[in-house]
Structure formats: structure tokens, C-alpha cells
PDB file of C-alpha atoms in Angstrom:
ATOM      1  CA  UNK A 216     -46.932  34.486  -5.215  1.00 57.00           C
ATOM      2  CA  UNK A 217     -46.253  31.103  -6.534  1.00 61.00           C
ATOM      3  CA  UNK A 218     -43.446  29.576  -6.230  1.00 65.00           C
ATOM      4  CA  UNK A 219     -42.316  27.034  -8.688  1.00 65.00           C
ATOM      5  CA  UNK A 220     -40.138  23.849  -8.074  1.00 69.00           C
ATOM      6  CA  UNK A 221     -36.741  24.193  -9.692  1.00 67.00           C
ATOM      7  CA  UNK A 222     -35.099  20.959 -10.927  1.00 77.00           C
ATOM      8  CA  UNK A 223     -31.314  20.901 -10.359  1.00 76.00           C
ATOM      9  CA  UNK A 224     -28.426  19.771  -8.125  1.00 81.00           C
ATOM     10  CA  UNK A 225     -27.789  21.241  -5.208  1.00 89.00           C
ATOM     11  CA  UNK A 226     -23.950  22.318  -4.729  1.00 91.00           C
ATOM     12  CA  UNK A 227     -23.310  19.603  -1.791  1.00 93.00           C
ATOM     13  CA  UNK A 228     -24.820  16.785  -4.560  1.00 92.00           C
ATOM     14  CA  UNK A 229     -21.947  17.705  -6.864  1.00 93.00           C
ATOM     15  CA  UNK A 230     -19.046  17.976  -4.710  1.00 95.00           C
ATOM     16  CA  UNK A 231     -20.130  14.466  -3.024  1.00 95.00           C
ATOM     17  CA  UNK A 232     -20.794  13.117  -6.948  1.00 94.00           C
ATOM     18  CA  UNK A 233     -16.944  14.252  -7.879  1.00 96.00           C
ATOM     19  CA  UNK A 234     -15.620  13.124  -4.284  1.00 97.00           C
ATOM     20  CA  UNK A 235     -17.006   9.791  -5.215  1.00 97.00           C
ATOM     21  CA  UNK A 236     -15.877   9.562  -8.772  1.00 97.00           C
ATOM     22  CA  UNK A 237     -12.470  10.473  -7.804  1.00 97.00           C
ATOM     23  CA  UNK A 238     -12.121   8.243  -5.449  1.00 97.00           C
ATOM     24  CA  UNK A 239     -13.218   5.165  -7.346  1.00 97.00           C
ATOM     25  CA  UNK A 240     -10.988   6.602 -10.206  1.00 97.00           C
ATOM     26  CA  UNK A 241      -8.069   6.584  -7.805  1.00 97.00           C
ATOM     27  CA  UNK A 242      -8.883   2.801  -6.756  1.00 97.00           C
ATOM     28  CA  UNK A 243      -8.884   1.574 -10.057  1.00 97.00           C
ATOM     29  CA  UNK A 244      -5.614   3.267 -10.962  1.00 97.00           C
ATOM     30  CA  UNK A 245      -3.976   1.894  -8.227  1.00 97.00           C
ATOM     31  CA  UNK A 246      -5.126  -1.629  -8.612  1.00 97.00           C
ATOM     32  CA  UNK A 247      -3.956  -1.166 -12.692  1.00 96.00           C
ATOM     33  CA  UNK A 248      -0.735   0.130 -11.162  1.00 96.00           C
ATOM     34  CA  UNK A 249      -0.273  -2.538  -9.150  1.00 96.00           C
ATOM     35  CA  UNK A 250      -1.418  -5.477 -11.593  1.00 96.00           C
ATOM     36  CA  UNK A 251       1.423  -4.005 -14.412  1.00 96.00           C
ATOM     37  CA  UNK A 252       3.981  -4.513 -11.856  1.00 96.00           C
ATOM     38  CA  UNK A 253       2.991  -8.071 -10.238  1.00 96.00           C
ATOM     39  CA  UNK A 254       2.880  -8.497 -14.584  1.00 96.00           C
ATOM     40  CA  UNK A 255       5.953  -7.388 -14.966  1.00 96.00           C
ATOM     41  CA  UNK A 256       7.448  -9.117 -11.954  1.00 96.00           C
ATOM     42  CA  UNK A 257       6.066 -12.097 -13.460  1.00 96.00           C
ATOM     43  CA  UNK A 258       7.436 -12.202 -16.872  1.00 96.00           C
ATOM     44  CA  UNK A 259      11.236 -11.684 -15.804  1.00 96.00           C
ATOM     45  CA  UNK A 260      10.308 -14.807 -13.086  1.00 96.00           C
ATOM     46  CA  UNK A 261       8.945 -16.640 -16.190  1.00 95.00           C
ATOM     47  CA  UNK A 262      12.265 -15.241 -18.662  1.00 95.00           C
ATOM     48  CA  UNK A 263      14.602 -17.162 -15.959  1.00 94.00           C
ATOM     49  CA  UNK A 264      12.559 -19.992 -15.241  1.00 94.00           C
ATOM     50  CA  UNK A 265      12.128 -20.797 -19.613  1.00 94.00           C
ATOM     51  CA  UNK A 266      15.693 -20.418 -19.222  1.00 94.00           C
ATOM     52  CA  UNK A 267      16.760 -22.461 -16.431  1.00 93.00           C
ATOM     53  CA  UNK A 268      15.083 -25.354 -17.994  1.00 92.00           C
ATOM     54  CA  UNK A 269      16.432 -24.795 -21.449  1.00 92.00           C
ATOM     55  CA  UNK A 270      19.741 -25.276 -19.532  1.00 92.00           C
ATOM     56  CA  UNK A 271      18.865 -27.740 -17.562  1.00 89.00           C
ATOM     57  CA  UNK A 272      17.578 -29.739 -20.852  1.00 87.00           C
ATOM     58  CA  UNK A 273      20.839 -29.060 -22.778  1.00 87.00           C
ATOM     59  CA  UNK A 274      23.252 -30.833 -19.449  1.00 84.00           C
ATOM     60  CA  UNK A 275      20.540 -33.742 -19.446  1.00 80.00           C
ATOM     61  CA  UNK A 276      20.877 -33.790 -22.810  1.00 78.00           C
ATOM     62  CA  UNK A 277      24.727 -34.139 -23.807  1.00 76.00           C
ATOM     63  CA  UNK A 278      24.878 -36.262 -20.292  1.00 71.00           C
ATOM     64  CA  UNK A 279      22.912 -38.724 -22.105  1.00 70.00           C
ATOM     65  CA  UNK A 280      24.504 -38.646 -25.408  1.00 69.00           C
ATOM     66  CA  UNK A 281      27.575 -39.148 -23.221  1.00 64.00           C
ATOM     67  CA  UNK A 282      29.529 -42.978 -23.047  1.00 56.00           C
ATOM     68  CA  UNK A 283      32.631 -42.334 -20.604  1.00 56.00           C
ATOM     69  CA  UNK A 284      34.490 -46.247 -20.881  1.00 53.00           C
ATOM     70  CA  UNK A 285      36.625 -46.936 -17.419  1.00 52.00           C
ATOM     71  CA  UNK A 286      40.286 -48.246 -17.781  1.00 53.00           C
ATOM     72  CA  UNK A 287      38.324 -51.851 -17.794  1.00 52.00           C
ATOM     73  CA  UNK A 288      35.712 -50.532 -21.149  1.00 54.00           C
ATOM     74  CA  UNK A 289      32.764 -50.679 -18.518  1.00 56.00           C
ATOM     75  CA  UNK A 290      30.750 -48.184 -19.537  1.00 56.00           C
ATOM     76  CA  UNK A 291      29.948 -45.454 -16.273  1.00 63.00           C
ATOM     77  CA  UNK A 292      27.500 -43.195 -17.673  1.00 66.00           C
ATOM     78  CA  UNK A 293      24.253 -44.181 -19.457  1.00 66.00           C
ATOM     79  CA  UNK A 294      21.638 -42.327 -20.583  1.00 69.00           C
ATOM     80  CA  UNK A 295      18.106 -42.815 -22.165  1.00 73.00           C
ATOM     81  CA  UNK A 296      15.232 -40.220 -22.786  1.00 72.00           C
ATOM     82  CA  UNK A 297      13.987 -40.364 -18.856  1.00 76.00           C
ATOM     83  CA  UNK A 298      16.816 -41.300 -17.128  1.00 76.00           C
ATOM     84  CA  UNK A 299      20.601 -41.312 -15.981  1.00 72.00           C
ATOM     85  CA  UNK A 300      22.532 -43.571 -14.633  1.00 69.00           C
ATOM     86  CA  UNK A 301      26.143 -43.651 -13.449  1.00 66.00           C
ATOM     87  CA  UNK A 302      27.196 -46.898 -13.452  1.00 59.00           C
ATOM     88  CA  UNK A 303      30.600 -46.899 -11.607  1.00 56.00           C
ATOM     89  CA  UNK A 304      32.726 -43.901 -10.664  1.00 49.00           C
ATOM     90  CA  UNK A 305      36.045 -44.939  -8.941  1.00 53.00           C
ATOM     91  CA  UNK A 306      39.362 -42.722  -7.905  1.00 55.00           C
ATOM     92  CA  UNK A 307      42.263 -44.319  -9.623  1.00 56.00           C
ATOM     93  CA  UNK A 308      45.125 -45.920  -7.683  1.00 60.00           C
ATOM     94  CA  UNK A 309      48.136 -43.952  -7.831  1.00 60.00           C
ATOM     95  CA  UNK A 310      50.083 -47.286  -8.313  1.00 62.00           C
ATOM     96  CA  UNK A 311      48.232 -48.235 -11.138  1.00 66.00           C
ATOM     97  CA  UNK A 312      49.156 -45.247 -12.952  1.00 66.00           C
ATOM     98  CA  UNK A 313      52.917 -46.013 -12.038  1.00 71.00           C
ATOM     99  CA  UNK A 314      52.438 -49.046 -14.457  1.00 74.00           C
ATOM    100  CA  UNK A 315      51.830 -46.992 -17.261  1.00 74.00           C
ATOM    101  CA  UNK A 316      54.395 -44.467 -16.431  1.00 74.00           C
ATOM    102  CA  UNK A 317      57.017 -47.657 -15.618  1.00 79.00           C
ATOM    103  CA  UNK A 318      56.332 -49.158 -19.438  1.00 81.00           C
ATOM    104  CA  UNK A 319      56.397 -45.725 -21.525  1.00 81.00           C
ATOM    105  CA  UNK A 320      52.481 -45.405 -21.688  1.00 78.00           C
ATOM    106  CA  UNK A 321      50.487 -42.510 -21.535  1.00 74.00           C
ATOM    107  CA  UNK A 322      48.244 -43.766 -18.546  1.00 69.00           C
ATOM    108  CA  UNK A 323      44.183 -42.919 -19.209  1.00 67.00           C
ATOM    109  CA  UNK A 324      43.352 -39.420 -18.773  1.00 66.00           C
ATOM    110  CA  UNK A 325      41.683 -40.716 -15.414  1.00 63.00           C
ATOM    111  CA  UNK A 326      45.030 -40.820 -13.598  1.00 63.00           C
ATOM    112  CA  UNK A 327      44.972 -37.328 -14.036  1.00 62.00           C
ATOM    113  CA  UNK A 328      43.843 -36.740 -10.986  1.00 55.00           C
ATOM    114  CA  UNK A 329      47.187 -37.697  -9.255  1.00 49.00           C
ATOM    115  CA  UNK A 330      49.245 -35.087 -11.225  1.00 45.00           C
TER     116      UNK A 330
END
């Protein structure tokens, strides 16, 4: 009797051939699992970030569009595209708003601290 040579898988080939596939399948949905949450981590970090510096650009903006005179029309804030300055910033003397008060005036609305 002959006996020919069948071609074929044995039953341990397959069930190590699944094993495998199923566990490289589960490693690559864990590391796409992973990599849409780090994404999505990311974009709300980058949402308040674009924000804070939108803010942050509006203040430095009106700050330099902003020319505060002192009671002596020196001018204390400054501003150009790259820069701020504040040139003088001073408490007001309580006596020197007494003058105002003493003659009828309306003193500055810098002695309104002392109120």
C-alpha cells in the first residue's frame, strides 16, 4: 500500500496562526485606542492654548492703544507693536486731593483711591 503525502495544515498550525493574528490585532487596536485619546487630549490643550493667546493679544492690544495722562499730563502708559512701558505710576496724596475738594473741583479720578 502506498501511501500518499497529503498537503494541509495541521490543527496546532491553525490555532497558533489565529493566536497570532489575534494578538497582533489586539496590539494595534490598543495602540489606535490610545493614539485617539493622546489626539484628543491634544486638541482641547491646543483649543485653550489658541485661546489664551487670543486673550492675551486682545489685553496687549487695548494696553497699547491706551494713553492714561497723570494729574501733571505725563503720559504713564505707552505702547508700540513690541513693547509696553509704564512710565510713572504714583499713589496720590490724600492732601492733594483736599485742594480740589477745598476749591469746589472734582479732583482727577486718581484720588479715587482715598474715598
Amino acid at each position: 500500500m502506498v501511501r500518499s503525502r497529503a498537503w494541509g495544515m495541521t490543527l496546532i498550525e491553525v490555532v497558533l496562526a489565529l493566536g497570532l493574528m489575534v494578538l497582533i490585532s489586539a496590539m494595534v487596536y490598543w495602540f489606535y485606542g490610545s493614539t485617539v485619546e493622546t489626539r484628543d487630549k491634544d486638541l482641547k490643550h491646543v483649543t485653550k492654548l489658541k485661546l489664551a493667546r487670543s486673550i492675551t493679544g486682545r489685553i496687549s492690544q487695548e494696553l497699547r492703544q491706551v494713553a492714561a495722562n497723570t494729574q501733571f499730563r505725563d503720559v504713564a502708559i505707552q505702547g508700540q507693536p513690541e513693547r509696553i512701558w509704564i512710565a510713572a505710576v504714583r499713589n496720590p496724596v490724600e492732601q492733594a486731593g483736599q485742594r480740589y475738594i477745598m476749591r469746589g473741583e472734582t479732583p482727577p479720578a486718581e484720588f479715587d483711591l482715598y474715598k
